[in-house]
mmCIF file with all atom_site columns, C-alpha atoms and ligand atoms in Angstrom:
data_model
loop_
_atom_site.group_PDB
_atom_site.id
_atom_site.type_symbol
_atom_site.label_atom_id
_atom_site.label_alt_id
_atom_site.label_comp_id
_atom_site.label_asym_id
_atom_site.label_entity_id
_atom_site.label_seq_id
_atom_site.pdbx_PDB_ins_code
_atom_site.Cartn_x
_atom_site.Cartn_y
_atom_site.Cartn_z
_atom_site.occupancy
_atom_site.B_iso_or_equiv
_atom_site.pdbx_formal_charge
_atom_site.auth_seq_id
_atom_site.auth_comp_id
_atom_site.auth_asym_id
_atom_site.auth_atom_id
_atom_site.pdbx_PDB_model_num
ATOM   1   C  CA  . MET A 1 1   ? 153.945 146.066 132.764 1.00 57.00 ? 1   MET A CA  1
ATOM   2   C  CA  . ILE A 1 2   ? 154.305 143.919 129.902 1.00 56.00 ? 2   ILE A CA  1
ATOM   3   C  CA  . TYR A 1 3   ? 152.778 141.097 131.684 1.00 60.00 ? 3   TYR A CA  1
ATOM   4   C  CA  . LEU A 1 4   ? 149.895 143.031 132.325 1.00 59.00 ? 4   LEU A CA  1
ATOM   5   C  CA  . PHE A 1 5   ? 149.440 143.912 128.766 1.00 56.00 ? 5   PHE A CA  1
ATOM   6   C  CA  . CYS A 1 6   ? 149.933 140.404 127.591 1.00 51.00 ? 6   CYS A CA  1
ATOM   7   C  CA  . GLY A 1 7   ? 146.976 139.305 130.015 1.00 58.00 ? 7   GLY A CA  1
ATOM   8   C  CA  . ILE A 1 8   ? 144.668 141.920 128.844 1.00 55.00 ? 8   ILE A CA  1
ATOM   9   C  CA  . LEU A 1 9   ? 145.611 140.955 125.156 1.00 58.00 ? 9   LEU A CA  1
ATOM   10  C  CA  . SER A 1 10  ? 144.995 137.330 125.562 1.00 61.00 ? 10  SER A CA  1
ATOM   11  C  CA  . GLY A 1 11  ? 141.716 137.968 127.313 1.00 59.00 ? 11  GLY A CA  1
ATOM   12  C  CA  . VAL A 1 12  ? 140.496 140.135 124.571 1.00 58.00 ? 12  VAL A CA  1
ATOM   13  C  CA  . VAL A 1 13  ? 141.643 137.393 122.128 1.00 58.00 ? 13  VAL A CA  1
ATOM   14  C  CA  . LEU A 1 14  ? 139.718 134.807 123.933 1.00 58.00 ? 14  LEU A CA  1
ATOM   15  C  CA  . GLY A 1 15  ? 136.635 136.708 124.273 1.00 55.00 ? 15  GLY A CA  1
ATOM   16  C  CA  . ALA A 1 16  ? 136.817 137.532 120.540 1.00 59.00 ? 16  ALA A CA  1
ATOM   17  C  CA  . ILE A 1 17  ? 137.068 133.912 119.777 1.00 54.00 ? 17  ILE A CA  1
ATOM   18  C  CA  . CYS A 1 18  ? 134.316 132.778 122.202 1.00 51.00 ? 18  CYS A CA  1
ATOM   19  C  CA  . ILE A 1 19  ? 131.688 135.366 121.777 1.00 53.00 ? 19  ILE A CA  1
ATOM   20  C  CA  . PRO A 1 20  ? 130.957 134.564 117.991 1.00 53.00 ? 20  PRO A CA  1
ATOM   21  C  CA  . LEU A 1 21  ? 130.839 130.929 118.967 1.00 54.00 ? 21  LEU A CA  1
ATOM   22  C  CA  . PHE A 1 22  ? 128.108 131.474 121.353 1.00 54.00 ? 22  PHE A CA  1
ATOM   23  C  CA  . ARG A 1 23  ? 126.204 133.807 119.245 1.00 52.00 ? 23  ARG A CA  1
ATOM   24  C  CA  . LYS A 1 24  ? 126.364 131.414 116.182 1.00 51.00 ? 24  LYS A CA  1
ATOM   25  C  CA  . GLU A 1 25  ? 124.632 128.870 118.711 1.00 52.00 ? 25  GLU A CA  1
ATOM   26  C  CA  . ASP A 1 26  ? 121.921 131.258 119.607 1.00 51.00 ? 26  ASP A CA  1
ATOM   27  C  CA  . THR A 1 27  ? 120.843 131.991 116.070 1.00 50.00 ? 27  THR A CA  1
ATOM   28  C  CA  . LEU A 1 28  ? 121.167 128.322 115.062 1.00 50.00 ? 28  LEU A CA  1
ATOM   29  C  CA  . GLU A 1 29  ? 118.706 127.053 117.891 1.00 49.00 ? 29  GLU A CA  1
ATOM   30  C  CA  . SER A 1 30  ? 116.040 129.961 117.149 1.00 44.00 ? 30  SER A CA  1
ATOM   31  C  CA  . ALA A 1 31  ? 116.202 129.636 113.222 1.00 44.00 ? 31  ALA A CA  1
ATOM   32  C  CA  . ILE A 1 32  ? 115.407 125.850 113.145 1.00 42.00 ? 32  ILE A CA  1
ATOM   33  C  CA  . ILE A 1 33  ? 112.284 125.445 115.356 1.00 46.00 ? 33  ILE A CA  1
ATOM   34  C  CA  . GLU A 1 34  ? 110.337 124.385 112.299 1.00 48.00 ? 34  GLU A CA  1
ATOM   35  C  CA  . GLU A 1 35  ? 112.737 122.147 110.773 1.00 61.00 ? 35  GLU A CA  1
ATOM   36  C  CA  . THR A 1 36  ? 113.033 118.261 111.143 1.00 82.00 ? 36  THR A CA  1
ATOM   37  C  CA  . GLN A 1 37  ? 115.490 117.005 113.601 1.00 84.00 ? 37  GLN A CA  1
ATOM   38  C  CA  . TRP A 1 38  ? 117.783 115.636 110.541 1.00 86.00 ? 38  TRP A CA  1
ATOM   39  C  CA  . ASP A 1 39  ? 117.939 119.142 108.958 1.00 88.00 ? 39  ASP A CA  1
ATOM   40  C  CA  . LEU A 1 40  ? 118.646 120.423 112.452 1.00 89.00 ? 40  LEU A CA  1
ATOM   41  C  CA  . LEU A 1 41  ? 121.792 118.095 112.933 1.00 92.00 ? 41  LEU A CA  1
ATOM   42  C  CA  . GLN A 1 42  ? 123.052 118.727 109.241 1.00 92.00 ? 42  GLN A CA  1
ATOM   43  C  CA  . ARG A 1 43  ? 123.138 122.395 110.144 1.00 93.00 ? 43  ARG A CA  1
ATOM   44  C  CA  . LYS A 1 44  ? 124.639 121.767 113.701 1.00 94.00 ? 44  LYS A CA  1
ATOM   45  C  CA  . LYS A 1 45  ? 127.374 119.740 111.907 1.00 95.00 ? 45  LYS A CA  1
ATOM   46  C  CA  . GLU A 1 46  ? 128.054 122.774 109.613 1.00 96.00 ? 46  GLU A CA  1
ATOM   47  C  CA  . VAL A 1 47  ? 128.342 124.969 112.497 1.00 96.00 ? 47  VAL A CA  1
ATOM   48  C  CA  . VAL A 1 48  ? 130.345 122.755 114.803 1.00 96.00 ? 48  VAL A CA  1
ATOM   49  C  CA  . LEU A 1 49  ? 132.726 122.009 111.793 1.00 96.00 ? 49  LEU A CA  1
ATOM   50  C  CA  . GLY A 1 50  ? 132.991 125.575 111.068 1.00 96.00 ? 50  GLY A CA  1
ATOM   51  C  CA  . ASN A 1 51  ? 133.858 126.499 114.583 1.00 96.00 ? 51  ASN A CA  1
ATOM   52  C  CA  . ILE A 1 52  ? 136.611 123.759 114.609 1.00 96.00 ? 52  ILE A CA  1
ATOM   53  C  CA  . GLN A 1 53  ? 138.127 125.339 111.395 1.00 96.00 ? 53  GLN A CA  1
ATOM   54  C  CA  . ASP A 1 54  ? 138.094 128.693 112.890 1.00 95.00 ? 54  ASP A CA  1
ATOM   55  C  CA  . LEU A 1 55  ? 139.690 127.432 115.989 1.00 96.00 ? 55  LEU A CA  1
ATOM   56  C  CA  . ASP A 1 56  ? 142.427 125.580 113.998 1.00 96.00 ? 56  ASP A CA  1
ATOM   57  C  CA  . PHE A 1 57  ? 143.020 128.844 112.079 1.00 95.00 ? 57  PHE A CA  1
ATOM   58  C  CA  . GLU A 1 58  ? 143.289 130.955 115.099 1.00 94.00 ? 58  GLU A CA  1
ATOM   59  C  CA  . TYR A 1 59  ? 145.672 128.429 116.673 1.00 95.00 ? 59  TYR A CA  1
ATOM   60  C  CA  . LYS A 1 60  ? 147.971 128.213 113.416 1.00 94.00 ? 60  LYS A CA  1
ATOM   61  C  CA  . CYS A 1 61  ? 147.826 132.214 113.602 1.00 92.00 ? 61  CYS A CA  1
ATOM   62  C  CA  . GLY A 1 62  ? 149.549 131.892 116.992 1.00 92.00 ? 62  GLY A CA  1
ATOM   63  C  CA  . LYS A 1 63  ? 146.635 133.528 118.663 1.00 91.00 ? 63  LYS A CA  1
ATOM   64  C  CA  . LEU A 1 64  ? 145.687 130.766 121.087 1.00 90.00 ? 64  LEU A CA  1
ATOM   65  C  CA  . SER A 1 65  ? 147.818 129.148 123.613 1.00 94.00 ? 65  SER A CA  1
ATOM   66  C  CA  . GLU A 1 66  ? 148.597 125.170 123.092 1.00 94.00 ? 66  GLU A CA  1
ATOM   67  C  CA  . GLU A 1 67  ? 146.643 124.791 126.478 1.00 95.00 ? 67  GLU A CA  1
ATOM   68  C  CA  . ASP A 1 68  ? 143.448 126.846 125.281 1.00 94.00 ? 68  ASP A CA  1
ATOM   69  C  CA  . TYR A 1 69  ? 143.662 125.302 121.855 1.00 96.00 ? 69  TYR A CA  1
ATOM   70  C  CA  . GLN A 1 70  ? 143.603 121.745 123.159 1.00 96.00 ? 70  GLN A CA  1
ATOM   71  C  CA  . LYS A 1 71  ? 140.747 122.254 125.617 1.00 96.00 ? 71  LYS A CA  1
ATOM   72  C  CA  . ILE A 1 72  ? 138.404 123.988 123.170 1.00 96.00 ? 72  ILE A CA  1
ATOM   73  C  CA  . ARG A 1 73  ? 139.368 121.711 120.498 1.00 96.00 ? 73  ARG A CA  1
ATOM   74  C  CA  . ALA A 1 74  ? 138.339 118.726 122.757 1.00 97.00 ? 74  ALA A CA  1
ATOM   75  C  CA  . GLU A 1 75  ? 135.208 120.138 123.737 1.00 96.00 ? 75  GLU A CA  1
ATOM   76  C  CA  . MET A 1 76  ? 134.253 120.789 120.077 1.00 96.00 ? 76  MET A CA  1
ATOM   77  C  CA  . SER A 1 77  ? 135.462 117.432 118.999 1.00 96.00 ? 77  SER A CA  1
ATOM   78  C  CA  . SER A 1 78  ? 133.024 115.695 121.353 1.00 96.00 ? 78  SER A CA  1
ATOM   79  C  CA  . GLU A 1 79  ? 130.150 117.919 120.262 1.00 95.00 ? 79  GLU A CA  1
ATOM   80  C  CA  . ALA A 1 80  ? 131.014 116.992 116.814 1.00 96.00 ? 80  ALA A CA  1
ATOM   81  C  CA  . ALA A 1 81  ? 131.121 113.141 117.462 1.00 96.00 ? 81  ALA A CA  1
ATOM   82  C  CA  . LEU A 1 82  ? 127.638 113.717 119.178 1.00 95.00 ? 82  LEU A CA  1
ATOM   83  C  CA  . VAL A 1 83  ? 126.031 115.303 116.170 1.00 95.00 ? 83  VAL A CA  1
ATOM   84  C  CA  . PHE A 1 84  ? 127.770 112.681 113.830 1.00 95.00 ? 84  PHE A CA  1
ATOM   85  C  CA  . GLN A 1 85  ? 126.443 109.835 116.003 1.00 95.00 ? 85  GLN A CA  1
ATOM   86  C  CA  . GLU A 1 86  ? 122.897 111.194 115.968 1.00 93.00 ? 86  GLU A CA  1
ATOM   87  C  CA  . ILE A 1 87  ? 122.669 111.764 112.231 1.00 91.00 ? 87  ILE A CA  1
ATOM   88  C  CA  . GLU A 1 88  ? 123.854 108.171 111.835 1.00 91.00 ? 88  GLU A CA  1
ATOM   89  C  CA  . ASN A 1 89  ? 121.218 107.192 114.163 1.00 90.00 ? 89  ASN A CA  1
ATOM   90  C  CA  . ILE A 1 90  ? 118.536 108.807 112.229 1.00 88.00 ? 90  ILE A CA  1
ATOM   91  C  CA  . GLU A 1 91  ? 119.934 107.657 108.879 1.00 88.00 ? 91  GLU A CA  1
ATOM   92  C  CA  . SER A 1 92  ? 119.997 103.950 110.055 1.00 89.00 ? 92  SER A CA  1
ATOM   93  C  CA  . ALA A 1 93  ? 116.650 104.225 111.529 1.00 87.00 ? 93  ALA A CA  1
ATOM   94  C  CA  . ALA A 1 94  ? 115.356 105.629 107.918 1.00 85.00 ? 94  ALA A CA  1
ATOM   95  C  CA  . ASP A 1 95  ? 116.972 102.787 106.410 1.00 86.00 ? 95  ASP A CA  1
ATOM   96  C  CA  . LEU A 1 96  ? 115.571 100.099 108.789 1.00 87.00 ? 96  LEU A CA  1
ATOM   97  C  CA  . ASP A 1 97  ? 112.095 101.472 108.006 1.00 86.00 ? 97  ASP A CA  1
ATOM   98  C  CA  . ALA A 1 98  ? 112.675 101.280 104.119 1.00 86.00 ? 98  ALA A CA  1
ATOM   99  C  CA  . LEU A 1 99  ? 113.861 97.740  104.824 1.00 86.00 ? 99  LEU A CA  1
ATOM   100 C  CA  . ILE A 1 100 ? 110.895 96.740  106.808 1.00 89.00 ? 100 ILE A CA  1
ATOM   101 C  CA  . ARG A 1 101 ? 108.338 98.022  104.520 1.00 89.00 ? 101 ARG A CA  1
ATOM   102 C  CA  . ARG A 1 102 ? 110.086 96.236  101.470 1.00 88.00 ? 102 ARG A CA  1
ATOM   103 C  CA  . GLU A 1 103 ? 109.942 92.904  103.638 1.00 89.00 ? 103 GLU A CA  1
ATOM   104 C  CA  . ILE A 1 104 ? 106.362 93.399  104.550 1.00 88.00 ? 104 ILE A CA  1
ATOM   105 C  CA  . SER A 1 105 ? 105.173 94.093  101.171 1.00 88.00 ? 105 SER A CA  1
ATOM   106 C  CA  . ALA A 1 106 ? 107.150 91.109  99.978  1.00 86.00 ? 106 ALA A CA  1
ATOM   107 C  CA  . ARG A 1 107 ? 105.423 88.963  102.610 1.00 85.00 ? 107 ARG A CA  1
ATOM   108 C  CA  . ASN A 1 108 ? 101.896 90.466  101.736 1.00 82.00 ? 108 ASN A CA  1
ATOM   109 C  CA  . ARG A 1 109 ? 102.547 89.411  98.090  1.00 81.00 ? 109 ARG A CA  1
ATOM   110 C  CA  . LYS A 1 110 ? 103.469 85.978  99.121  1.00 74.00 ? 110 LYS A CA  1
ATOM   111 C  CA  . SER A 1 111 ? 100.624 85.402  101.342 1.00 70.00 ? 111 SER A CA  1
ATOM   112 C  CA  . LYS A 1 112 ? 98.156  86.780  98.526  1.00 67.00 ? 112 LYS A CA  1
ATOM   113 C  CA  . ALA A 1 113 ? 99.468  84.156  96.127  1.00 65.00 ? 113 ALA A CA  1
ATOM   114 C  CA  . ALA A 1 114 ? 97.097  81.249  96.118  1.00 67.00 ? 114 ALA A CA  1
ATOM   115 C  CA  . VAL A 1 115 ? 97.475  79.399  99.398  1.00 73.00 ? 115 VAL A CA  1
ATOM   116 C  CA  . PRO A 1 116 ? 95.783  75.910  99.186  1.00 82.00 ? 116 PRO A CA  1
ATOM   117 C  CA  . THR A 1 117 ? 92.936  75.869  101.506 1.00 87.00 ? 117 THR A CA  1
ATOM   118 C  CA  . THR A 1 118 ? 90.623  73.212  103.039 1.00 89.00 ? 118 THR A CA  1
ATOM   119 C  CA  . ALA A 1 119 ? 87.102  73.983  103.925 1.00 91.00 ? 119 ALA A CA  1
ATOM   120 C  CA  . CYS A 1 120 ? 85.981  72.876  107.208 1.00 92.00 ? 120 CYS A CA  1
ATOM   121 C  CA  . SER A 1 121 ? 83.255  70.138  107.080 1.00 91.00 ? 121 SER A CA  1
ATOM   122 C  CA  . SER A 1 122 ? 81.299  71.499  110.037 1.00 92.00 ? 122 SER A CA  1
ATOM   123 C  CA  . CYS A 1 123 ? 81.443  75.116  109.731 1.00 94.00 ? 123 CYS A CA  1
ATOM   124 C  CA  . ASP A 1 124 ? 82.345  75.498  106.056 1.00 89.00 ? 124 ASP A CA  1
ATOM   125 C  CA  . CYS A 1 125 ? 85.052  78.323  106.824 1.00 89.00 ? 125 CYS A CA  1
ATOM   126 C  CA  . LYS A 1 126 ? 88.218  78.143  104.783 1.00 89.00 ? 126 LYS A CA  1
ATOM   127 C  CA  . ASN A 1 127 ? 91.476  77.052  106.511 1.00 91.00 ? 127 ASN A CA  1
ATOM   128 C  CA  . PRO A 1 128 ? 95.060  76.931  105.270 1.00 88.00 ? 128 PRO A CA  1
ATOM   129 C  CA  . ALA A 1 129 ? 95.777  73.378  104.086 1.00 87.00 ? 129 ALA A CA  1
ATOM   130 C  CA  . THR A 1 130 ? 98.591  73.123  106.412 1.00 89.00 ? 130 THR A CA  1
ATOM   131 C  CA  . ASN A 1 131 ? 95.813  73.390  109.488 1.00 91.00 ? 131 ASN A CA  1
ATOM   132 C  CA  . LYS A 1 132 ? 95.022  70.029  111.177 1.00 92.00 ? 132 LYS A CA  1
ATOM   133 C  CA  . PHE A 1 133 ? 91.946  71.577  112.807 1.00 94.00 ? 133 PHE A CA  1
ATOM   134 C  CA  . CYS A 1 134 ? 89.672  74.307  112.062 1.00 93.00 ? 134 CYS A CA  1
ATOM   135 C  CA  . ALA A 1 135 ? 90.536  77.741  113.238 1.00 92.00 ? 135 ALA A CA  1
ATOM   136 C  CA  . GLU A 1 136 ? 86.747  78.750  113.563 1.00 91.00 ? 136 GLU A CA  1
ATOM   137 C  CA  . CYS A 1 137 ? 85.127  75.630  115.400 1.00 95.00 ? 137 CYS A CA  1
ATOM   138 C  CA  . GLY A 1 138 ? 88.205  73.426  116.168 1.00 93.00 ? 138 GLY A CA  1
ATOM   139 C  CA  . ALA A 1 139 ? 86.772  70.456  114.383 1.00 93.00 ? 139 ALA A CA  1
ATOM   140 C  CA  . LYS A 1 140 ? 89.381  68.124  112.753 1.00 93.00 ? 140 LYS A CA  1
ATOM   141 C  CA  . LEU A 1 141 ? 89.940  69.013  109.082 1.00 91.00 ? 141 LEU A CA  1
ATOM   142 C  CA  . LYS A 1 142 ? 89.566  66.195  106.566 1.00 83.00 ? 142 LYS A CA  1
ATOM   143 C  CA  . HIS A 1 143 ? 92.339  66.367  104.022 1.00 72.00 ? 143 HIS A CA  1
HETATM 144 ZN ZN1 . LIG B 2 .   ? 84.989  74.740  111.293 1.00 92.04 ? 1   LIG B ZN1 1
#
């Protein structure tokens, strides 16, 4: 009889732990349709970390068996790792964008700075002084 009671109790405890987890996930998914992916991931991170915190707490209170705890904890950890990875990807892509923009504007400034030119003797178009032949007509440039 005591075993039956324990079984029912642990079932109730597990249910009480799992249902809020799923419910949190649902409200999270529907509330963030309009947000950017980064915002979404930040929120997801908060939820995942909160869930892990709750789980650790439940375990410390002795409401979870070692086996259940390890299993759920492992699932949550891999979910957290995924979220962290995605955030990192987005952030490094943003950094890369900024870096590329900086490099391009530096290049543009450099190329706008007076580059010596040579006028073609046959078509009169201007070519960089380093060219040996005219880019327009292909005539040999006289330097
Ligand atoms: Zn030419």
